[in-house]
Amino acid sequence: MENKGQNPETAGSVSNEAVRRDVKSLFKSGRTFLSELLDIRSDTDRDSTIEAVKKDISFKGHNAWILIFSIFVASIGLNVSSTAVVIGAMLISPLMGPIVGIGLSLAINDIETLKRSLINLAVMIVLSVLTATLYFAVSPISELTPELEARTYPTILDVLVAIFGGLALIVAKTKKGTIASVIFGVAIATALMPPLCTVGYGLAMGEWQYYAGAFYLFSINAVFIALSTFIVAKFLGFPMVKYANSRRRRFVTQMASLIALVVMIPSLYLFYKLYKEQVFTSATKEYVTNVIRYEGAEVVKFSQDYKSKRIDVYLIGALVPKDKINEWYSQLTEDNLLSDAQLKIHQGSDQSSQMAEQLSSAVRSGILEDLYVNNQQALSDKNQQIQLLEEELTRIKASALPFNSLSQEVHINYDDIDRFGFSNTINTNFEKSDTIPTFMVAWKSSLSESSKRKEEAKLKAWLKLKYKLDTLAIARY
């Protein structure tokens, strides 16, 4: 009888083909899902976005006063180191409009909008700095607070926040029905206003490194927000501005491309530079924390300079031997991120290093404060021990009183005493307890009250002197 069953090889081929079809279908479904999940082109309103961005560029009337008041609020917040106040000021600031306008106008070759954006941004910056300078010039609080200090120099994190914040901002603006909460959040995250306030602080205090560093931070934030806007506008295919004159159109296109290139190349270089500096700083911190260790010695401060590739470490305590320091040098050269760095160890006993002069006043005051607190605690502990010992000594002295012989002396010296007694009384104020020797006296009724008080004072003074007691009490039956 003929076998009509399927050939095993044919069956296996059919099965493999089915698996391949299923895998292909799965990948296609996944690609479709991700495309729908991340697609922003279909929900982008290009014309409305351009109109909204151009509207936010304008800076006059209400916007000018809002900026002035928000600068005052932010300056007060920085002056008293209040994060909540600074955040509130950033929410009401209109600084973001011209920066987004610059990025969009470059993307669509709109020179007129670019001019308006640059002019309005310049006016905003000047007005903000003048307002902040005026405030800090009259403010009674002139010290550099942590909130102000945090805005004096940019880091790689500031660049990343500006990039992703700018991307979130322009994506939110391009959506049909602008997402206001995203725009507010970006205003807080990118923090354009605090650096400008810090510029004003630096000018008012005459500290060039503060206003230079703060304006550097503001410039980085502004450039990368504009760059993010430019990239998203190009990605979404915003319509280019058309000019009737073909020569003018080519000129505008060339100028826009040139400006975009001029902005982009330094920005990328700056990003790389800050990235390398941040890597060096992080590697230095990890090296000092994990490698610079020696029993009896402690790191009180370390600093690093990326430009000179120098690391200074300040130690106190036991003197670290030369062999151990050489071992640290060897481990530094083996670190790929720090192989070209120079390490300088400053020790407390190394007079040539003039460690005391090199340590910052903040570090010195911190060390002195720690020593003061520790000494105060030690003194407090010793005072408590002394008090306990004194109380114990008093108790021992009181318990060792020869009452029989004492009572005979009292009877001879004080005719007006009918009865005499003694006991140790324990008193407390619910914080500490005291044992007080207490002498009980019953005076003759014929003795006046004033005479009783006088005789009690004499008896108390005599007993203190006789038995060398610091504290005792006279009570009546």
Short mmCIF file of C-alpha atoms in Angstrom, two decimals:
data_model
loop_
_atom_site.label_atom_id
_atom_site.label_comp_id
_atom_site.label_asym_id
_atom_site.label_seq_id
_atom_site.Cartn_x
_atom_site.Cartn_y
_atom_site.Cartn_z
CA MET A 1 0.00 0.00 0.00
CA GLU A 2 1.43 3.45 -0.99
CA ASN A 3 2.36 5.82 1.86
CA LYS A 4 0.53 9.08 1.27
CA GLY A 5 2.10 10.78 4.33
CA GLN A 6 4.23 13.93 3.99
CA ASN A 7 8.00 13.62 3.58
CA PRO A 8 9.77 14.58 6.85
CA GLU A 9 12.20 16.87 5.01
CA THR A 10 9.32 18.65 3.27
CA ALA A 11 7.44 19.01 6.56
CA GLY A 12 10.50 20.54 8.22
CA SER A 13 10.96 23.01 5.38
CA VAL A 14 7.32 24.11 5.67
CA SER A 15 7.70 24.53 9.45
CA ASN A 16 10.84 26.68 9.08
CA GLU A 17 9.14 28.83 6.50
CA ALA A 18 6.20 29.38 8.86
CA VAL A 19 8.58 30.42 11.67
CA ARG A 20 10.33 32.88 9.35
CA ARG A 21 6.98 34.38 8.37
CA ASP A 22 5.97 34.73 12.02
CA VAL A 23 9.28 36.40 12.94
CA LYS A 24 9.01 38.77 9.99
CA SER A 25 5.43 39.61 10.96
CA LEU A 26 6.52 40.21 14.56
CA PHE A 27 9.29 42.59 13.49
CA LYS A 28 6.90 44.42 11.20
CA SER A 29 4.34 44.80 13.98
CA GLY A 30 7.03 46.05 16.36
CA ARG A 31 8.32 48.56 13.80
CA THR A 32 4.78 49.79 13.17
CA PHE A 33 4.15 50.15 16.92
CA LEU A 34 7.36 52.10 17.49
CA SER A 35 6.69 54.27 14.46
CA GLU A 36 3.23 55.18 15.75
CA LEU A 37 4.56 55.63 19.30
CA LEU A 38 7.38 58.00 18.41
CA ASP A 39 5.97 59.72 15.33
CA ILE A 40 5.42 63.45 15.82
CA ARG A 41 5.08 64.49 12.19
CA SER A 42 1.39 63.60 11.87
CA ASP A 43 0.38 65.71 14.88
CA THR A 44 2.55 68.72 14.00
CA ASP A 45 0.91 72.04 13.16
CA ARG A 46 3.75 73.81 11.34
CA ASP A 47 1.96 77.03 10.41
CA SER A 48 0.53 77.56 13.89
CA THR A 49 3.91 76.80 15.45
CA ILE A 50 5.69 79.40 13.33
CA GLU A 51 2.99 81.94 14.16
CA ALA A 52 3.18 81.17 17.90
CA VAL A 53 6.98 81.39 17.96
CA LYS A 54 6.94 84.75 16.15
CA LYS A 55 4.34 86.03 18.60
CA ASP A 56 6.51 85.09 21.61
CA ILE A 57 9.51 86.96 20.17
CA SER A 58 7.96 90.35 20.70
CA PHE A 59 9.27 92.13 23.78
CA LYS A 60 7.46 95.26 24.86
CA GLY A 61 4.75 96.47 27.18
CA HIS A 62 3.54 93.67 29.44
CA ASN A 63 6.43 91.33 28.63
CA ALA A 64 8.98 93.98 29.61
CA TRP A 65 7.40 94.55 33.01
CA ILE A 66 6.93 90.82 33.58
CA LEU A 67 10.64 90.31 32.89
CA ILE A 68 11.66 93.12 35.27
CA PHE A 69 9.50 91.79 38.08
CA SER A 70 10.61 88.18 37.54
CA ILE A 71 14.26 89.30 37.61
CA PHE A 72 13.65 91.00 40.96
CA VAL A 73 11.97 87.84 42.31
CA ALA A 74 14.80 85.61 41.05
CA SER A 75 17.46 87.96 42.49
CA ILE A 76 15.77 87.88 45.89
CA GLY A 77 15.60 84.10 45.76
CA LEU A 78 19.29 83.83 44.86
CA ASN A 79 20.19 86.42 47.50
CA VAL A 80 18.54 84.44 50.31
CA SER A 81 19.35 81.05 48.73
CA SER A 82 15.69 80.07 48.31
CA THR A 83 15.23 77.47 45.55
CA ALA A 84 11.42 77.76 45.67
CA VAL A 85 11.51 81.52 44.98
CA VAL A 86 13.96 81.07 42.09
CA ILE A 87 11.72 78.40 40.53
CA GLY A 88 8.71 80.72 40.83
CA ALA A 89 10.61 83.49 39.04
CA MET A 90 11.59 81.15 36.20
CA LEU A 91 7.93 80.22 35.69
CA ILE A 92 6.91 83.81 34.92
CA SER A 93 9.96 84.81 32.87
CA PRO A 94 9.46 85.45 29.10
CA LEU A 95 13.13 84.88 28.19
CA MET A 96 12.60 81.73 26.13
CA GLY A 97 10.72 83.31 23.19
CA PRO A 98 13.55 85.05 21.29
CA ILE A 99 15.90 82.07 21.73
CA VAL A 100 13.41 79.67 20.14
CA GLY A 101 12.82 82.32 17.47
CA ILE A 102 16.52 82.31 16.57
CA GLY A 103 16.60 78.53 16.12
CA LEU A 104 13.40 78.42 14.06
CA SER A 105 14.33 81.37 11.83
CA LEU A 106 17.66 79.74 10.99
CA ALA A 107 15.87 76.51 10.12
CA ILE A 108 13.38 78.16 7.73
CA ASN A 109 15.73 80.85 6.30
CA ASP A 110 13.66 83.71 7.76
CA ILE A 111 16.13 86.58 8.07
CA GLU A 112 13.54 89.12 9.25
CA THR A 113 12.49 86.88 12.13
CA LEU A 114 16.14 86.22 12.95
CA LYS A 115 16.82 89.97 13.19
CA ARG A 116 13.79 90.50 15.44
CA SER A 117 14.82 87.58 17.64
CA LEU A 118 18.41 88.78 18.05
CA ILE A 119 17.36 92.36 18.81
CA ASN A 120 14.72 91.29 21.36
CA LEU A 121 17.11 88.82 23.00
CA ALA A 122 19.77 91.55 23.33
CA VAL A 123 17.23 93.95 24.89
CA MET A 124 16.06 91.22 27.28
CA ILE A 125 19.63 90.44 28.37
CA VAL A 126 20.53 94.12 28.95
CA LEU A 127 17.32 94.82 30.85
CA SER A 128 17.69 91.68 32.98
CA VAL A 129 21.32 92.41 33.88
CA LEU A 130 20.59 96.06 34.71
CA THR A 131 17.64 95.08 36.92
CA ALA A 132 19.69 92.44 38.78
CA THR A 133 22.66 94.81 39.15
CA LEU A 134 20.38 97.47 40.64
CA TYR A 135 18.93 95.01 43.13
CA PHE A 136 22.27 93.60 44.32
CA ALA A 137 23.77 97.10 44.52
CA VAL A 138 21.16 98.16 47.12
CA SER A 139 20.65 94.77 48.81
CA PRO A 140 22.03 94.59 52.39
CA ILE A 141 22.96 90.92 51.79
CA SER A 142 26.16 90.78 49.76
CA GLU A 143 27.68 87.36 50.48
CA LEU A 144 27.88 84.68 47.78
CA THR A 145 25.08 82.21 48.54
CA PRO A 146 25.10 78.56 47.34
CA GLU A 147 22.35 79.39 44.81
CA LEU A 148 24.48 82.16 43.30
CA GLU A 149 27.68 80.10 43.36
CA ALA A 150 25.96 77.26 41.48
CA ARG A 151 25.44 79.63 38.51
CA THR A 152 29.04 80.84 38.14
CA TYR A 153 30.36 78.10 35.84
CA PRO A 154 28.79 75.61 33.42
CA THR A 155 29.19 71.84 33.50
CA ILE A 156 28.42 69.09 31.02
CA LEU A 157 25.11 68.56 32.85
CA ASP A 158 24.04 72.13 32.04
CA VAL A 159 24.69 71.45 28.36
CA LEU A 160 22.70 68.20 28.42
CA VAL A 161 19.80 69.91 30.21
CA ALA A 162 19.81 72.70 27.62
CA ILE A 163 19.84 70.20 24.72
CA PHE A 164 17.06 67.94 25.95
CA GLY A 165 15.10 70.85 27.43
CA GLY A 166 15.24 72.65 24.09
CA LEU A 167 14.11 69.50 22.28
CA ALA A 168 11.19 69.07 24.68
CA LEU A 169 10.23 72.72 24.28
CA ILE A 170 10.09 72.83 20.49
CA VAL A 171 8.35 69.43 20.28
CA ALA A 172 5.71 70.70 22.73
CA LYS A 173 5.27 73.88 20.70
CA THR A 174 4.83 71.99 17.43
CA LYS A 175 2.01 69.82 18.78
CA LYS A 176 -1.52 70.80 17.93
CA GLY A 177 -2.68 72.44 21.11
CA THR A 178 0.56 73.52 22.81
CA ILE A 179 1.44 71.63 26.00
CA ALA A 180 1.83 74.50 28.47
CA SER A 181 3.08 72.33 31.33
CA VAL A 182 6.05 71.20 29.21
CA ILE A 183 6.96 74.80 28.41
CA PHE A 184 6.86 75.72 32.11
CA GLY A 185 8.94 72.68 32.97
CA VAL A 186 11.57 73.55 30.37
CA ALA A 187 11.71 77.12 31.70
CA ILE A 188 12.59 75.72 35.13
CA ALA A 189 14.99 73.02 33.93
CA THR A 190 17.06 75.16 31.57
CA ALA A 191 17.28 77.97 34.16
CA LEU A 192 18.01 80.93 31.85
CA MET A 193 17.19 83.62 34.38
CA PRO A 194 19.41 82.74 37.41
CA PRO A 195 22.66 83.07 35.39
CA LEU A 196 21.61 86.57 34.26
CA CYS A 197 20.86 87.52 37.86
CA THR A 198 24.29 86.20 38.82
CA VAL A 199 25.81 88.39 36.08
CA GLY A 200 24.14 91.36 37.82
CA TYR A 201 25.52 90.20 41.17
CA GLY A 202 29.04 89.99 39.73
CA LEU A 203 28.76 93.51 38.28
CA ALA A 204 27.36 94.95 41.52
CA MET A 205 30.11 93.31 43.61
CA GLY A 206 32.88 94.03 41.08
CA GLU A 207 33.71 90.31 40.77
CA TRP A 208 34.52 89.70 37.11
CA GLN A 209 34.88 85.91 37.48
CA TYR A 210 31.28 85.68 38.71
CA TYR A 211 29.64 87.64 35.89
CA ALA A 212 31.91 86.13 33.23
CA GLY A 213 31.16 82.56 34.37
CA ALA A 214 27.44 83.24 34.77
CA PHE A 215 27.15 84.83 31.30
CA TYR A 216 29.07 81.87 29.90
CA LEU A 217 26.47 79.54 31.44
CA PHE A 218 23.58 81.63 30.03
CA SER A 219 25.19 81.65 26.57
CA ILE A 220 25.56 77.86 26.59
CA ASN A 221 21.92 77.35 27.58
CA ALA A 222 20.70 79.81 24.93
CA VAL A 223 22.86 78.36 22.15
CA PHE A 224 21.84 74.77 22.76
CA ILE A 225 18.14 75.60 23.10
CA ALA A 226 18.33 77.42 19.76
CA LEU A 227 20.30 74.52 18.26
CA SER A 228 17.69 72.00 19.48
CA THR A 229 14.95 74.12 17.91
CA PHE A 230 16.89 74.25 14.65
CA ILE A 231 17.34 70.46 14.53
CA VAL A 232 13.69 69.64 15.30
CA ALA A 233 12.41 72.21 12.79
CA LYS A 234 14.62 70.64 10.09
CA PHE A 235 13.55 67.13 11.08
CA LEU A 236 9.84 68.02 10.91
CA GLY A 237 10.28 69.69 7.52
CA PHE A 238 9.07 73.17 8.38
CA PRO A 239 8.37 75.12 5.18
CA MET A 240 11.16 77.43 4.05
CA VAL A 241 10.43 81.11 3.62
CA LYS A 242 10.16 81.88 -0.08
CA TYR A 243 11.52 85.06 -1.64
CA ALA A 244 10.39 86.46 -4.98
CA ASN A 245 13.91 87.43 -5.92
CA SER A 246 15.96 84.29 -6.60
CA ARG A 247 19.23 86.09 -5.86
CA ARG A 248 17.89 87.23 -2.49
CA ARG A 249 16.63 83.69 -1.78
CA ARG A 250 20.08 82.24 -2.39
CA PHE A 251 21.70 84.94 -0.28
CA VAL A 252 19.32 84.34 2.61
CA THR A 253 19.84 80.58 2.38
CA GLN A 254 23.62 81.00 2.39
CA MET A 255 23.55 83.44 5.32
CA ALA A 256 21.24 81.22 7.37
CA SER A 257 23.41 78.18 6.69
CA LEU A 258 26.55 80.15 7.59
CA ILE A 259 25.07 81.39 10.88
CA ALA A 260 23.85 77.90 11.72
CA LEU A 261 27.32 76.52 10.99
CA VAL A 262 29.01 79.25 13.04
CA VAL A 263 26.73 78.42 15.98
CA MET A 264 26.92 74.63 15.63
CA ILE A 265 30.71 74.09 15.31
CA PRO A 266 31.69 76.06 18.46
CA SER A 267 28.79 74.44 20.30
CA LEU A 268 30.00 70.95 19.48
CA TYR A 269 33.56 71.90 20.45
CA LEU A 270 32.28 73.39 23.72
CA PHE A 271 30.28 70.26 24.43
CA TYR A 272 33.36 68.09 23.87
CA LYS A 273 35.52 70.36 26.04
CA LEU A 274 33.06 70.35 28.94
CA TYR A 275 32.63 66.61 28.59
CA LYS A 276 36.40 66.03 28.86
CA GLU A 277 36.62 68.37 31.85
CA GLN A 278 33.74 66.59 33.60
CA VAL A 279 35.38 63.20 32.96
CA PHE A 280 38.66 64.50 34.43
CA THR A 281 36.87 65.88 37.50
CA SER A 282 34.95 62.65 38.11
CA ALA A 283 38.06 60.50 37.62
CA THR A 284 40.01 62.69 40.07
CA LYS A 285 37.33 62.36 42.73
CA GLU A 286 37.21 58.59 42.30
CA TYR A 287 41.02 58.34 42.41
CA VAL A 288 41.35 60.41 45.60
CA THR A 289 38.50 58.53 47.29
CA ASN A 290 39.72 55.03 46.44
CA VAL A 291 43.51 55.39 46.27
CA ILE A 292 44.66 58.16 48.63
CA ARG A 293 44.36 56.19 51.85
CA TYR A 294 46.77 55.77 54.75
CA GLU A 295 46.22 54.71 58.35
CA GLY A 296 46.31 57.77 60.61
CA ALA A 297 46.15 60.32 57.77
CA GLU A 298 43.05 61.99 56.40
CA VAL A 299 42.30 63.99 53.25
CA VAL A 300 40.94 67.40 54.26
CA LYS A 301 40.77 68.85 50.76
CA PHE A 302 41.64 68.10 47.17
CA SER A 303 41.46 70.20 44.03
CA GLN A 304 42.00 69.62 40.33
CA ASP A 305 42.83 71.91 37.42
CA TYR A 306 41.87 70.50 34.03
CA LYS A 307 43.96 73.00 32.06
CA SER A 308 47.23 72.25 33.86
CA LYS A 309 46.24 68.62 34.61
CA ARG A 310 47.27 69.16 38.23
CA ILE A 311 45.79 67.43 41.28
CA ASP A 312 46.52 68.81 44.77
CA VAL A 313 45.70 66.68 47.81
CA TYR A 314 45.96 68.05 51.36
CA LEU A 315 46.47 65.59 54.24
CA ILE A 316 46.50 65.94 58.02
CA GLY A 317 47.47 63.41 60.66
CA ALA A 318 50.26 60.86 60.40
CA LEU A 319 53.12 61.54 57.98
CA VAL A 320 52.76 59.36 54.88
CA PRO A 321 56.08 57.68 53.94
CA LYS A 322 57.69 58.30 50.57
CA ASP A 323 57.18 54.70 49.44
CA LYS A 324 53.42 55.00 49.88
CA ILE A 325 53.31 58.28 47.96
CA ASN A 326 55.32 56.70 45.13
CA GLU A 327 52.76 53.92 45.05
CA TRP A 328 50.01 56.53 44.64
CA TYR A 329 51.98 58.13 41.79
CA SER A 330 52.29 54.74 40.10
CA GLN A 331 48.56 54.07 40.34
CA LEU A 332 47.86 57.51 38.86
CA THR A 333 49.95 56.82 35.76
CA GLU A 334 48.14 53.50 35.29
CA ASP A 335 44.76 55.27 35.19
CA ASN A 336 43.87 55.88 31.53
CA LEU A 337 41.85 59.00 32.36
CA LEU A 338 44.55 60.55 34.58
CA SER A 339 47.78 59.22 33.06
CA ASP A 340 48.95 62.72 32.06
CA ALA A 341 47.98 64.36 35.37
CA GLN A 342 50.47 65.67 37.95
CA LEU A 343 49.87 64.78 41.61
CA LYS A 344 51.06 66.98 44.47
CA ILE A 345 50.67 65.73 48.06
CA HIS A 346 50.61 68.37 50.81
CA GLN A 347 51.12 67.09 54.36
CA GLY A 348 50.68 68.90 57.65
CA SER A 349 54.30 68.35 58.70
CA ASP A 350 55.67 69.44 55.31
CA GLN A 351 56.62 73.05 56.08
CA SER A 352 57.93 73.71 52.58
CA SER A 353 54.48 73.20 51.12
CA GLN A 354 53.10 75.96 53.31
CA MET A 355 49.99 73.90 53.69
CA ALA A 356 48.31 76.28 56.10
CA GLU A 357 48.51 79.12 53.57
CA GLN A 358 47.36 76.95 50.67
CA LEU A 359 44.30 75.61 52.39
CA SER A 360 41.28 77.77 51.71
CA SER A 361 39.80 79.81 54.53
CA ALA A 362 36.61 77.75 54.28
CA VAL A 363 38.54 74.51 54.86
CA ARG A 364 40.51 76.02 57.75
CA SER A 365 37.38 77.37 59.38
CA GLY A 366 35.71 73.98 58.88
CA ILE A 367 38.59 72.18 60.61
CA LEU A 368 38.59 74.69 63.48
CA GLU A 369 34.84 74.38 63.82
CA ASP A 370 35.09 70.58 64.01
CA LEU A 371 37.84 70.86 66.63
CA TYR A 372 35.77 73.35 68.62
CA VAL A 373 32.68 71.15 68.53
CA ASN A 374 34.71 68.08 69.52
CA ASN A 375 36.39 69.96 72.38
CA GLN A 376 33.07 71.33 73.58
CA GLN A 377 31.65 67.81 73.61
CA ALA A 378 34.70 66.49 75.47
CA LEU A 379 34.44 69.29 78.05
CA SER A 380 30.73 68.64 78.48
CA ASP A 381 31.40 64.93 79.05
CA LYS A 382 34.15 65.70 81.59
CA ASN A 383 31.92 68.20 83.42
CA GLN A 384 29.23 65.54 83.74
CA GLN A 385 31.80 63.08 85.08
CA ILE A 386 33.09 65.64 87.59
CA GLN A 387 29.56 66.40 88.74
CA LEU A 388 28.82 62.70 89.26
CA LEU A 389 32.05 62.24 91.19
CA GLU A 390 31.32 65.26 93.38
CA GLU A 391 27.84 63.94 94.15
CA GLU A 392 29.28 60.53 94.99
CA LEU A 393 31.91 62.12 97.20
CA THR A 394 29.26 64.14 99.02
CA ARG A 395 27.18 61.01 99.55
CA ILE A 396 30.18 59.11 100.92
CA LYS A 397 31.11 61.96 103.24
CA ALA A 398 27.55 62.29 104.49
CA SER A 399 27.11 58.57 105.03
CA ALA A 400 30.37 58.47 107.00
CA LEU A 401 29.32 61.12 109.53
CA PRO A 402 29.87 59.99 113.17
CA PHE A 403 26.35 60.86 114.25
CA ASN A 404 26.70 59.94 117.93
CA SER A 405 29.71 62.18 118.59
CA LEU A 406 28.18 64.91 116.42
CA SER A 407 24.91 64.89 118.34
CA GLN A 408 26.83 65.24 121.63
CA GLU A 409 28.72 68.27 120.31
CA VAL A 410 25.49 69.84 119.08
CA HIS A 411 23.86 69.28 122.48
CA ILE A 412 26.79 71.01 124.24
CA ASN A 413 27.02 73.97 121.84
CA TYR A 414 23.30 74.58 121.27
CA ASP A 415 21.22 74.61 124.49
CA ASP A 416 18.04 75.58 122.65
CA ILE A 417 17.86 72.37 120.55
CA ASP A 418 15.43 69.76 121.86
CA ARG A 419 15.92 67.16 119.12
CA PHE A 420 18.56 66.59 116.44
CA GLY A 421 18.57 64.18 113.50
CA PHE A 422 20.36 63.41 110.23
CA SER A 423 19.56 61.75 106.88
CA ASN A 424 20.57 61.85 103.19
CA THR A 425 17.83 63.36 101.03
CA ILE A 426 17.68 62.59 97.29
CA ASN A 427 16.25 65.45 95.22
CA THR A 428 15.63 65.65 91.46
CA ASN A 429 14.46 68.25 88.92
CA PHE A 430 13.65 65.37 86.50
CA GLU A 431 16.91 65.99 84.62
CA LYS A 432 19.46 65.07 87.31
CA SER A 433 19.43 63.84 90.91
CA ASP A 434 21.36 65.19 93.92
CA THR A 435 22.05 63.61 97.33
CA ILE A 436 21.92 66.33 100.00
CA PRO A 437 22.93 65.78 103.67
CA THR A 438 19.94 67.03 105.70
CA PHE A 439 20.07 67.85 109.45
CA MET A 440 16.77 67.87 111.32
CA VAL A 441 16.38 70.30 114.26
CA ALA A 442 13.59 70.85 116.80
CA TRP A 443 14.02 74.16 118.67
CA LYS A 444 12.60 75.04 122.09
CA SER A 445 9.30 76.84 121.81
CA SER A 446 10.57 79.72 123.93
CA LEU A 447 13.07 80.70 121.22
CA SER A 448 11.91 83.47 118.84
CA GLU A 449 11.70 82.90 115.08
CA SER A 450 14.50 85.35 114.32
CA SER A 451 16.75 83.66 116.86
CA LYS A 452 15.95 80.26 115.32
CA ARG A 453 17.00 81.47 111.84
CA LYS A 454 20.18 82.99 113.23
CA GLU A 455 21.10 79.82 115.11
CA GLU A 456 20.33 77.66 112.03
CA ALA A 457 22.71 79.77 109.94
CA LYS A 458 25.48 79.33 112.52
CA LEU A 459 24.81 75.59 112.74
CA LYS A 460 24.91 75.24 108.92
CA ALA A 461 28.18 77.14 108.61
CA TRP A 462 29.77 75.08 111.40
CA LEU A 463 28.69 71.74 109.90
CA LYS A 464 30.02 72.72 106.44
CA LEU A 465 33.36 73.67 107.89
CA LYS A 466 33.60 70.66 110.21
CA TYR A 467 32.84 68.03 107.59
CA LYS A 468 33.98 69.93 104.45
CA LEU A 469 30.56 69.71 102.80
CA ASP A 470 29.72 71.86 99.78
CA THR A 471 25.99 71.42 100.20
CA LEU A 472 23.75 70.61 103.14
CA ALA A 473 20.28 71.49 104.34
CA ILE A 474 18.82 72.40 107.75
CA ALA A 475 15.20 71.34 108.22
CA ARG A 476 12.83 71.49 111.18
CA TYR A 477 10.77 68.73 112.71
#
